[in-house]
Short mmCIF file of C-alpha atoms in Angstrom, two decimals:
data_model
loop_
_atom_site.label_atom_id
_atom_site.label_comp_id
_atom_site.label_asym_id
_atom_site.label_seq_id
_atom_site.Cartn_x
_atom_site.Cartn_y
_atom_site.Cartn_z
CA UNK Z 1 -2.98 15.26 -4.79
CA UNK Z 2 -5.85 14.55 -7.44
CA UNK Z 3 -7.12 18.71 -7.60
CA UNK Z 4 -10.89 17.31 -7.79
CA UNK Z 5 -10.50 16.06 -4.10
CA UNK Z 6 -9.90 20.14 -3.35
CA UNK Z 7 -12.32 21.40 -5.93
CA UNK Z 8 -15.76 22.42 -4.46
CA UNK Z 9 -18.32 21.29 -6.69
CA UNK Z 10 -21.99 22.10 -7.01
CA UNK Z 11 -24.32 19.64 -5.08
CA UNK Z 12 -26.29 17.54 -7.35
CA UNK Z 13 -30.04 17.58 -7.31
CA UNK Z 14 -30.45 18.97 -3.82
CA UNK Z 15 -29.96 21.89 -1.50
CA UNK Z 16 -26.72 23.20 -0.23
CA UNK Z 17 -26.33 21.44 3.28
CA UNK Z 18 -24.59 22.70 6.36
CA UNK Z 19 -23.41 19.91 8.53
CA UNK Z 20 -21.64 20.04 11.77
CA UNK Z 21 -20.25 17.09 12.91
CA UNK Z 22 -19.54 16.52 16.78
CA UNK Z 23 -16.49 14.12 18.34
CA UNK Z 24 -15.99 12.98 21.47
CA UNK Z 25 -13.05 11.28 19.91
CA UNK Z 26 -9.11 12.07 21.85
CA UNK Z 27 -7.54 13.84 18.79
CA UNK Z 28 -7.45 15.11 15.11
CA UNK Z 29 -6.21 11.68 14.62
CA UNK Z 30 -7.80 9.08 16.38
CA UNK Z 31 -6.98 5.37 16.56
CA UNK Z 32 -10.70 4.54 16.81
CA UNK Z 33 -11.97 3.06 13.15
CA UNK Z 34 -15.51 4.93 13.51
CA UNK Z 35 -14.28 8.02 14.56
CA UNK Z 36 -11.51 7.73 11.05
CA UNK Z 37 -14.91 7.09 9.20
CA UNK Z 38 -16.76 10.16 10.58
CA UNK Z 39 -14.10 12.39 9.61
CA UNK Z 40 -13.76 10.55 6.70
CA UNK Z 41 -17.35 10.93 5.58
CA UNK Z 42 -17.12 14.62 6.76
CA UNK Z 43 -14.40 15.67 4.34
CA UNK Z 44 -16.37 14.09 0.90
CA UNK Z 45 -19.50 15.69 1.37
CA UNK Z 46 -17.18 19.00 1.92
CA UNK Z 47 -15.60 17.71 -1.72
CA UNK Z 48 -18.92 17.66 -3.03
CA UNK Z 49 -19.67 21.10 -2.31
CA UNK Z 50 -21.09 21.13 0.91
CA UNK Z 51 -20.39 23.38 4.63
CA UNK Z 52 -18.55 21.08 6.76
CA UNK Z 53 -17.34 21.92 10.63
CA UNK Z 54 -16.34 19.90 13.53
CA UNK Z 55 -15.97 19.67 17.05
CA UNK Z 56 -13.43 17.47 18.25
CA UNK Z 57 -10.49 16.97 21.08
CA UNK Z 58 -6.77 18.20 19.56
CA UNK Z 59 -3.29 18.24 20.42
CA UNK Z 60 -1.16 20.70 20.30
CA UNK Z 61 1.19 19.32 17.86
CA UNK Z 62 -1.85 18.38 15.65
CA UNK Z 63 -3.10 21.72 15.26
CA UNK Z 64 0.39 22.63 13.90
CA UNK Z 65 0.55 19.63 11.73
CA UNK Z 66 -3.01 20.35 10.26
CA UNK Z 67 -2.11 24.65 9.98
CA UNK Z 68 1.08 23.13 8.07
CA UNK Z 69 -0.73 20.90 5.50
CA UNK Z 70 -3.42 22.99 4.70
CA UNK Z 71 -1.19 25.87 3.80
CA UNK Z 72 0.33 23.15 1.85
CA UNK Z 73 -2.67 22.84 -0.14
CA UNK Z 74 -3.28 26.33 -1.19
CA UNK Z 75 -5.91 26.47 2.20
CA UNK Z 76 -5.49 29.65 4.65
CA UNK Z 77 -5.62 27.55 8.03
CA UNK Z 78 -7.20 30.80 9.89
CA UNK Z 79 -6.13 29.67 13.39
CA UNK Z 80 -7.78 31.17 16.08
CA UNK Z 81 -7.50 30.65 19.68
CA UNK Z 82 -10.80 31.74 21.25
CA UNK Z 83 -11.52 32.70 25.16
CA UNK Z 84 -11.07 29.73 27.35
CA UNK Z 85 -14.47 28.36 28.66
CA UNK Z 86 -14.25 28.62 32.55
CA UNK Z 87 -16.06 25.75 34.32
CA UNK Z 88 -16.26 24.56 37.92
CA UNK Z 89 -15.93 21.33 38.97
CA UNK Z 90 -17.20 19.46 41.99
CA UNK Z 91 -15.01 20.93 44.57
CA UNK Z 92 -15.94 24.57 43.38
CA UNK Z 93 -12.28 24.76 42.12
CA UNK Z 94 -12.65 26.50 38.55
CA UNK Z 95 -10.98 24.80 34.82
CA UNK Z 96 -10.34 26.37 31.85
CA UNK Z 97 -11.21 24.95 28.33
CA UNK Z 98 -9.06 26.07 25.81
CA UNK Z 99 -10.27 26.15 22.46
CA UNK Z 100 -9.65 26.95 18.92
CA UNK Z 101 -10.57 27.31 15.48
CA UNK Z 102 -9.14 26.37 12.65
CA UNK Z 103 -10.11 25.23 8.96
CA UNK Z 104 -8.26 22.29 7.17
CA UNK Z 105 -6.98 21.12 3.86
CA UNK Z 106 -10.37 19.78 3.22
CA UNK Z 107 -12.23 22.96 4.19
CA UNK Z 108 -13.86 21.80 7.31
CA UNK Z 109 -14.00 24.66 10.13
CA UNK Z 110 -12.33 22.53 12.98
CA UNK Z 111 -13.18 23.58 16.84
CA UNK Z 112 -10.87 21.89 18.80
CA UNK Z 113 -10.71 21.34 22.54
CA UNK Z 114 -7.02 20.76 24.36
CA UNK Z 115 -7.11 17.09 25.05
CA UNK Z 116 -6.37 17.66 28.76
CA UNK Z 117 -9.25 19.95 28.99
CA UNK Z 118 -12.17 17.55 29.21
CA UNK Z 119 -15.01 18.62 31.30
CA UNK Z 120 -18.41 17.73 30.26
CA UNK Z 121 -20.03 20.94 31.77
CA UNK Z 122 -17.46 22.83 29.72
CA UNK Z 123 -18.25 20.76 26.59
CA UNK Z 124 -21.96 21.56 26.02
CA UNK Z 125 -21.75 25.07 26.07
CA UNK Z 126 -18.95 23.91 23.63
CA UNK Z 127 -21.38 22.43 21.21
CA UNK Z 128 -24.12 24.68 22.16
CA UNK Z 129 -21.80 27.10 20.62
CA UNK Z 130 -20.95 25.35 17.78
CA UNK Z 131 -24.37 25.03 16.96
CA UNK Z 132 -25.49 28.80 17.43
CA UNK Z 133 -22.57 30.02 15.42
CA UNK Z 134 -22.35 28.00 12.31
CA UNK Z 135 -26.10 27.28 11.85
CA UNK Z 136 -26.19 23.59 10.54
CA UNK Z 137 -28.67 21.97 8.58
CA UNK Z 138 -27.62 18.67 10.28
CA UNK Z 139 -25.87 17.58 12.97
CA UNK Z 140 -24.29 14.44 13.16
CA UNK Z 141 -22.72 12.47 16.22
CA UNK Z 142 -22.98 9.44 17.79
CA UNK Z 143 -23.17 9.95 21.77
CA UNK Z 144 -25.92 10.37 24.32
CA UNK Z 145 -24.13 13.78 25.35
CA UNK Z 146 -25.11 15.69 21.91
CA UNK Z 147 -27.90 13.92 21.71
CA UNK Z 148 -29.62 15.43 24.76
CA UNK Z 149 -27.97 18.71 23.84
CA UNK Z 150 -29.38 19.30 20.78
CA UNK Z 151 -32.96 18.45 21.72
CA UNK Z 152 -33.05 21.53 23.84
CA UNK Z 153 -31.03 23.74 21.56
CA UNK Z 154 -32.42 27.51 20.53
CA UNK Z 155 -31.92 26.34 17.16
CA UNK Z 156 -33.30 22.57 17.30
CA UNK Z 157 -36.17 23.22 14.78
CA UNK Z 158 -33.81 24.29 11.80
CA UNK Z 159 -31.34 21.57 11.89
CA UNK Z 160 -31.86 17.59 11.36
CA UNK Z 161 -30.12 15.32 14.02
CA UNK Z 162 -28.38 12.29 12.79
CA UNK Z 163 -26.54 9.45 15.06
CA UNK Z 164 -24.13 7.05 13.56
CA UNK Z 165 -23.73 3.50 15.20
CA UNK Z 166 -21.03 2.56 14.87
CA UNK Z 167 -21.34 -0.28 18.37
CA UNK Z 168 -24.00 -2.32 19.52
CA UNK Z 169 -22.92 -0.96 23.21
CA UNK Z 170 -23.56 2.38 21.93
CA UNK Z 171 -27.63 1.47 21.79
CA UNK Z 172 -29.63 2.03 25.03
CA UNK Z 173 -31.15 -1.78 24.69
CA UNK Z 174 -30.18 -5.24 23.96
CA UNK Z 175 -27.20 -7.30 25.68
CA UNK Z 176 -24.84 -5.11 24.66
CA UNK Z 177 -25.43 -2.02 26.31
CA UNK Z 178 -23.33 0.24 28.37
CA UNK Z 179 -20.91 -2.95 27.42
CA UNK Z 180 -18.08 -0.01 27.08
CA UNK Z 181 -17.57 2.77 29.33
CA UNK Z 182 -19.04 6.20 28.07
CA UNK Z 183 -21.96 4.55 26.72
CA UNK Z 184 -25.59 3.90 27.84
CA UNK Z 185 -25.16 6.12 30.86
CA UNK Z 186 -29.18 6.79 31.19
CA UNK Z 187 -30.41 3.72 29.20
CA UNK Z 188 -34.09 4.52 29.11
CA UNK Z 189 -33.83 8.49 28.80
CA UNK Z 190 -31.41 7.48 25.46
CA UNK Z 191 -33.71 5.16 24.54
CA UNK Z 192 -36.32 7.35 24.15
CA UNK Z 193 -34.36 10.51 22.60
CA UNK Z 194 -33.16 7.83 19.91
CA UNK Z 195 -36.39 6.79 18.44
CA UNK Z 196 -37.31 11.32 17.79
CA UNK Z 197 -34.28 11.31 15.61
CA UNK Z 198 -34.59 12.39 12.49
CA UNK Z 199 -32.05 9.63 11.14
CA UNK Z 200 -29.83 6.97 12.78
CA UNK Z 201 -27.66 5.51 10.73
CA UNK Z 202 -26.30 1.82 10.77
CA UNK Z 203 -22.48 1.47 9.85
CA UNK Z 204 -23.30 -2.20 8.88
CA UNK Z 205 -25.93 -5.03 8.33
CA UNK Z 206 -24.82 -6.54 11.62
CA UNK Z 207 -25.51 -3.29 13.32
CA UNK Z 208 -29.18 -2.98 11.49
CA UNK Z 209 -30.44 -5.88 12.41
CA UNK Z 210 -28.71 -6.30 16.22
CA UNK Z 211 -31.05 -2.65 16.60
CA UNK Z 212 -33.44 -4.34 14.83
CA UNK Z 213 -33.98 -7.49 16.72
CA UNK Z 214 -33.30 -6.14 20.57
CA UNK Z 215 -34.81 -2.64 20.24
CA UNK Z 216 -37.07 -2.35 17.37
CA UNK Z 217 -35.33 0.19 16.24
CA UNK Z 218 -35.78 1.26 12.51
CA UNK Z 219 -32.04 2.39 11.20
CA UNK Z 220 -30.71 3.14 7.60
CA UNK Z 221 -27.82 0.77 6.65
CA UNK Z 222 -24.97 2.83 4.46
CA UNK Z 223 -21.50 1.09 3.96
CA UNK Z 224 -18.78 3.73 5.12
CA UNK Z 225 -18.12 6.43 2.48
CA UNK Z 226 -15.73 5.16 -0.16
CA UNK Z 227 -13.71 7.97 1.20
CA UNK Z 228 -13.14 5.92 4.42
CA UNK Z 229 -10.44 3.71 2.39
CA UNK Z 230 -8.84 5.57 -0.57
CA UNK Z 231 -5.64 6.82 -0.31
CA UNK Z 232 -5.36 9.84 1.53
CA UNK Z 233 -3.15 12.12 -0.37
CA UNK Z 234 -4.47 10.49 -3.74
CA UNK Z 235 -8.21 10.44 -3.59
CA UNK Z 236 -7.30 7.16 -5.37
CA UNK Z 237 -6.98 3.26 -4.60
CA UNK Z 238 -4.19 2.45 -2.14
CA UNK Z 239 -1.35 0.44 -3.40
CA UNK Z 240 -1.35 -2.91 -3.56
CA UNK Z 241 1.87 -4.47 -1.47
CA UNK Z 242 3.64 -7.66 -2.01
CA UNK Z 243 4.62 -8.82 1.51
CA UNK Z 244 4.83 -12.43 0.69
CA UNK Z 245 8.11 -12.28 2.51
CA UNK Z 246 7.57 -9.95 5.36
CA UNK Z 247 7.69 -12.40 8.56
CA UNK Z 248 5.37 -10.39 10.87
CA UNK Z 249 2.03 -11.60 11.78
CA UNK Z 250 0.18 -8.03 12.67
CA UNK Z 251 -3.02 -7.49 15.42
CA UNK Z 252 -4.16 -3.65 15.58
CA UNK Z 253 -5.56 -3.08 19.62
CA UNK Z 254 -5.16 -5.88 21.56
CA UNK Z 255 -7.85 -6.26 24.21
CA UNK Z 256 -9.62 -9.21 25.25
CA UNK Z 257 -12.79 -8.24 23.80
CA UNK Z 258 -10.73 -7.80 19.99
CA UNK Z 259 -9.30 -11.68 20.51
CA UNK Z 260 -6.01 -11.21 22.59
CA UNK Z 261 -6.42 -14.93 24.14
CA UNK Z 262 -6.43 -16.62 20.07
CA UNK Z 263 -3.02 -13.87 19.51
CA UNK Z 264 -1.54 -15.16 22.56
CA UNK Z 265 -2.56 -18.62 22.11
CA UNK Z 266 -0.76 -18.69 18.45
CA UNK Z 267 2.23 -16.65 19.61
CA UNK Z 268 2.62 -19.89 22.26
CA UNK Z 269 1.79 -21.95 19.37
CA UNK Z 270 4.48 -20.70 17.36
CA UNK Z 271 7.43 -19.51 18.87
CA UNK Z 272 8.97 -19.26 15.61
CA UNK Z 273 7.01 -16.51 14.39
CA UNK Z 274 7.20 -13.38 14.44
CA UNK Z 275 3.60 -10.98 15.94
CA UNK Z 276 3.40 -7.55 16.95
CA UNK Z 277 0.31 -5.51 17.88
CA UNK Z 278 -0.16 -1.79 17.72
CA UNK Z 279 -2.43 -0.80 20.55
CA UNK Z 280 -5.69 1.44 20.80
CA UNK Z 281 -8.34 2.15 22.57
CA UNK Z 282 -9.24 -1.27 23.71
CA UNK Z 283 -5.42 -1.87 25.26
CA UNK Z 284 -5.12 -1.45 28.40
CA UNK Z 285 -1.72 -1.77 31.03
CA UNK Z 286 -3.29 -4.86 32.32
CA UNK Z 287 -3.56 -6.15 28.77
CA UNK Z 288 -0.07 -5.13 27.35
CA UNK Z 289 1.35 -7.15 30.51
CA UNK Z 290 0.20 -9.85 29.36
CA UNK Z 291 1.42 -9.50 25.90
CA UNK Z 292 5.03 -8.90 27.17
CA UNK Z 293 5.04 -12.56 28.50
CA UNK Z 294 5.80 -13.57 24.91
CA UNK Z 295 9.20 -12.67 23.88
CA UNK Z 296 7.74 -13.25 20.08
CA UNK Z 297 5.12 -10.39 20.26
CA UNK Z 298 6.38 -6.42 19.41
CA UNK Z 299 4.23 -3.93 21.08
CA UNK Z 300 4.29 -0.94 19.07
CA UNK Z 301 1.97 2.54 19.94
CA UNK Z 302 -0.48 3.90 18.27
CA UNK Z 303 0.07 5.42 15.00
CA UNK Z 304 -2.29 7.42 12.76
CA UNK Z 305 -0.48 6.43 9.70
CA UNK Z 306 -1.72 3.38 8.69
CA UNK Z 307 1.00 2.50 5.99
CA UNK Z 308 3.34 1.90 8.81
CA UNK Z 309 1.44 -1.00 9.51
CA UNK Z 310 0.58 -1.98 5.25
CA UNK Z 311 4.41 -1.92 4.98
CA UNK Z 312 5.43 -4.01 7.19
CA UNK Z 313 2.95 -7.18 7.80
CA UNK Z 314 2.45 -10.43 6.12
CA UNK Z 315 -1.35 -11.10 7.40
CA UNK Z 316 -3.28 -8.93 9.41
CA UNK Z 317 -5.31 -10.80 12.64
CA UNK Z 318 -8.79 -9.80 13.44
CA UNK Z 319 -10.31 -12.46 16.22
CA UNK Z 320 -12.34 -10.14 17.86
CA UNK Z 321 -15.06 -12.26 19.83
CA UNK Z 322 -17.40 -8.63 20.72
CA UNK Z 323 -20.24 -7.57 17.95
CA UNK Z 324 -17.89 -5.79 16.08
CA UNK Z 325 -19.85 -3.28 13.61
CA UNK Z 326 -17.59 -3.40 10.98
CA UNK Z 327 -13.53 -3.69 11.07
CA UNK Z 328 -12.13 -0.81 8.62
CA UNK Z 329 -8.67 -2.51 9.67
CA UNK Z 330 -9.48 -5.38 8.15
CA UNK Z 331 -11.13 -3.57 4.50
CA UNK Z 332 -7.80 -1.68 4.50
CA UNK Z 333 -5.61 -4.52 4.74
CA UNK Z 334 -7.48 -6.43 2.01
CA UNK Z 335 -7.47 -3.65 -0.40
CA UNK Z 336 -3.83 -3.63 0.03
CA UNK Z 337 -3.34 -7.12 -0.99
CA UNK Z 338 -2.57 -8.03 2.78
CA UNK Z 339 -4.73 -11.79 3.88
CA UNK Z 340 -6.68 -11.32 6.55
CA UNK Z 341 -7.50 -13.95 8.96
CA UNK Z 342 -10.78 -12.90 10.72
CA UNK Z 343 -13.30 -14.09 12.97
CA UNK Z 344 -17.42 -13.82 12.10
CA UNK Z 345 -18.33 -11.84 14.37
CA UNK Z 346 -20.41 -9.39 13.96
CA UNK Z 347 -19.76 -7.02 10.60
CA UNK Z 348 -16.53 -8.76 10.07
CA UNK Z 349 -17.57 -10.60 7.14
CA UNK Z 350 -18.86 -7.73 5.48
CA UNK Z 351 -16.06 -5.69 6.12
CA UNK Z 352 -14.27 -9.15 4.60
CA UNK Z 353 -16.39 -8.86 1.67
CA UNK Z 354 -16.99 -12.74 2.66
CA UNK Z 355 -13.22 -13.74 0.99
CA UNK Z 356 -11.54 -16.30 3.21
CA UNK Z 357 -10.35 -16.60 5.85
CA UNK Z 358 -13.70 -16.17 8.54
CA UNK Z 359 -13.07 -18.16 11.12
CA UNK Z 360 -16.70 -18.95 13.86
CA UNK Z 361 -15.25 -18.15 17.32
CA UNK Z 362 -17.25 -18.50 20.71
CA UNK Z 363 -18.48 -14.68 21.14
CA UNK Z 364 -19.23 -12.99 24.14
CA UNK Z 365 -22.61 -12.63 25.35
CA UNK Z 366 -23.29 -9.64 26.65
CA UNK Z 367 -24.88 -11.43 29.35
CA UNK Z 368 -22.16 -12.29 32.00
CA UNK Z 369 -19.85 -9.57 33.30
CA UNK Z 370 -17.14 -9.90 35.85
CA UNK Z 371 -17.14 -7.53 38.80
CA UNK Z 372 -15.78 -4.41 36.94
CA UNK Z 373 -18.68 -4.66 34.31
CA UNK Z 374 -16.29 -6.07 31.51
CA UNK Z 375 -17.39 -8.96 29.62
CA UNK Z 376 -16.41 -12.08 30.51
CA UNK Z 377 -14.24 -14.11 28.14
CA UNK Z 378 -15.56 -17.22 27.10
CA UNK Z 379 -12.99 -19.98 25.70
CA UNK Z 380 -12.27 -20.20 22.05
CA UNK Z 381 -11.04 -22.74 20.03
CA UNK Z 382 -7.82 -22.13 18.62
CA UNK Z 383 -7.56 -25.19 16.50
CA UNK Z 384 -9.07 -23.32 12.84
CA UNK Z 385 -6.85 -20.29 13.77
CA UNK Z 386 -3.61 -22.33 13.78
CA UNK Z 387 -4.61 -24.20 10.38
CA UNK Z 388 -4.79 -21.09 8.15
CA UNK Z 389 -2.21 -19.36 9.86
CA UNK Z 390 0.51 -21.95 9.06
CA UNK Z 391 -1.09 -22.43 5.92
CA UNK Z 392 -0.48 -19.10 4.98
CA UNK Z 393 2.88 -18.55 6.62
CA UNK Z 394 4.19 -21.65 4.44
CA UNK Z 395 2.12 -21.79 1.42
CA UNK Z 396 3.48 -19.54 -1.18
CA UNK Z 397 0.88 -20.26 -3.03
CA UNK Z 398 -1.65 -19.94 -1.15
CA UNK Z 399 -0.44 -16.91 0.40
CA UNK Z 400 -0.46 -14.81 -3.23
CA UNK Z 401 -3.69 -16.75 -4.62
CA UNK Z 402 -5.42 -14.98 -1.56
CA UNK Z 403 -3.87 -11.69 -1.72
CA UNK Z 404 -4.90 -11.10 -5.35
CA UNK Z 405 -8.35 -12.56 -4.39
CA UNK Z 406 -8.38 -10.26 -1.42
CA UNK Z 407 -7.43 -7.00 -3.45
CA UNK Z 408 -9.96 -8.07 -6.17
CA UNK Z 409 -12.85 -8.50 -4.53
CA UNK Z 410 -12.45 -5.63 -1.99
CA UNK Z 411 -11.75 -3.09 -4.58
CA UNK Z 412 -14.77 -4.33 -7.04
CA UNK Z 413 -17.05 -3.76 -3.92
CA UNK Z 414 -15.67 -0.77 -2.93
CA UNK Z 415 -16.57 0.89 -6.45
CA UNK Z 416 -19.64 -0.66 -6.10
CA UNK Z 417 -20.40 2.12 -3.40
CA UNK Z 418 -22.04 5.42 -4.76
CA UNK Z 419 -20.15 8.39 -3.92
CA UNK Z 420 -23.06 10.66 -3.01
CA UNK Z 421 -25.52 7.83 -1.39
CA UNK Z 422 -24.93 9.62 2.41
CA UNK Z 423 -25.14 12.68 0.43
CA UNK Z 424 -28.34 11.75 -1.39
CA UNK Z 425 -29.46 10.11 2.32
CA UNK Z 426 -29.13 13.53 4.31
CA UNK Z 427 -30.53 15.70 1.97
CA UNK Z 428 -34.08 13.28 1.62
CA UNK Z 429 -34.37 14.71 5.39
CA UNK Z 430 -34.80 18.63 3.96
#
């Protein structure tokens, strides 16, 4: 590892911050994109000198697998298990939360939460805790839960609060909302607690001007932290691959709301080829049915290491037909040298850095829901998604002219980033 990405530096031209960022994410390691980008954002502004802590769900295994690497690292872990939090639920029948503490290889003081444990009564006085005991200067989430907790904390005049959106169904307003479960639970109480923020922060363009346009919402637009998309171990640029002959056409959560009807569509297309999906969030048993109708598609599980999937794909597929806020997927892939074939929906051509190929799809509206509350799928047309599929399958050419372009341009706009803009951001709020 690069020793700078360990070293604690001084901040530059500002105060010392303290910031405490909360999770609601399932895991050290989670599959979601914005939830990578929090923690990613989290452990630079710990490089650059600043108090970092978390509260977030764990496994047991990752707590072990953290403990390990930092002591790798030349980083005492301090593991602590703390009392359980008693709660009771509905039926007066009493839960434990079990919780500990730990502090990883990037010097973030982790509280952790056994997965299995989740019980929002339990969880505030989880944050609450949090709050009281490490004294933040900021606090930065981005649900309605620690929102509403920390405008009624003890402490709530000596910290800033900060919400990342990273969904348009995260915002209390606009066709969006409550569009995924979890969010928007009290639209017009969030609505209001939004706006006495002291930052919200948009993870793209897309995002600014969606809160823009159906909520007048003011929000700062930062790109994700450079940090988001180096290499882990490194600090440095990932390497490039040369998959020109891989055969497998890759899809990362496959739901209908990421584009499973165009995968499944070109996987009937082209029987020939080879697909396979690693599923998320988004996939659910209804979903992954449907995938194993077509004998040409591998289903693989969730991984948190990403190079599984770098190593092994030709193209990447992102046809998602939802607002998407950005796509780190698809920057990822790209920086790799990998093609990506993506739709223009929402922040995906940012997250593209506009290289080819963005392909218009038909997206949902927000409007028309089924009888569960999920969106309701509107036809696509598959006819674009074919064409520069088989172009790149067949085209040597084509295929390497792209993934040079690809690399290129995503790497010269990644160094276009600043390293200390979020830094430079939060502190403006002292």
């Amino acid at each position: 590892m690069d020793p700078s990405f360990l070293r604690m530096s001084t901040p530059e031209g500002g105060p010392r911050m303290r910031l405490l960022l909360v999770q609601t994410a399932h895991g050290l390691t989670p599959s979601s994109g914005g939830y990578k980008a929090n923690v990613c954002l989290l452990r630079n502004l710990s490089r650059l000198g600043h108090a970092t802590a978390q509260v977030c769900y764990a496994f047991p295994k990752e707590l072990d697998e953290y403990a390990r690497r930092a002591k790798a690292k030349g980083v005492n872990p301090r593991v602590q298990g703390l009392d359980p939090v008693v709660v009771t639920d509905g039926k007066n029948q009493e839960h434990k939360l079990h919780i500990n503490e730990f502090t990883d290889e990037w010097g973030i003081r982790n509280t952790t939460i056994a997965r299995h444990d989740s019980r929002i009564k339990g969880l505030t006085g989880v944050y609450s805790k949090a709050i009281t005991d490490f004294k933040p200067t900021h606090v930065l989430f981005n649900d309605s839960l620690t929102m509403k907790l920390t405008a009624g904390h003890a402490l709530r005049e000596s910290f800033k609060r900060v919400c990342i959106v990273h969904s348009a169904e995260q915002l209390p307003f606009g066709p969006y909302c409550a569009g995924v479960e979890g969010h928007c639970i009290s639209a017009k109480v969030e609505n209001e607690m939004l706006r006495k923020l002291d930052g919200v922060w948009s993870v793209s363009k897309a995002i600014q001007r969606y809160a823009w346009e159906h909520g007048r919402l003011q929000t700062k637009f930062l790109a994700h932290t450079p940090w988001t998309f180096l290499d882990v171990d490194t600090g440095r640029m990932p390497v490039i691959r040369h998959n020109v002959d891989k055969e497998e056409i890759g899809m990362v959560n496959p739901a209908p709301i990421k584009g499973l009807d165009i995968l499944l569509g070109l996987a009937a297309k082209f029987p020939h080829m080879k697909f396979v999906t690693w599923t998320s969030w988004g996939s659910k048993p209804r979903h992954i049915e449907r995938i194993r109708a077509y004998p040409n598609i591998r289903i693989e599980a969730t991984t948190p290491n990403t190079d599984d999937i770098w190593d092994r794909i030709k193209i990447l597929l992102a046809p998602s037909i939802w607002h998407e806020a950005w796509g780190l997927v698809v920057t990822e892939a790209q920086l790799r040298g990998i093609p990506v074939i993506a739709s223009n929906s929402g922040g995906l051509p940012e997250a593209k850095v506009h290289v080819p190929y963005i392909i218009p799809i038909n997206p949902v509206t927000g409007h028309h829901r089924d009888e569960n509350e999920d969106y309701i799928i509107p036809e696509q047309d598959i006819g674009p998604w074919e064409e520069a599929l088989e172009k790149l399958m067949t085209d040597r050419e084509e295929y390497l002219t792209l993934a040079a372009l690809s690399a290129a341009k995503t790497a010269g706009w990644l160094k276009s980033v600043g390293q200390r803009t979020h830094e430079k951001w939060l502190q403006s709020m002292m």
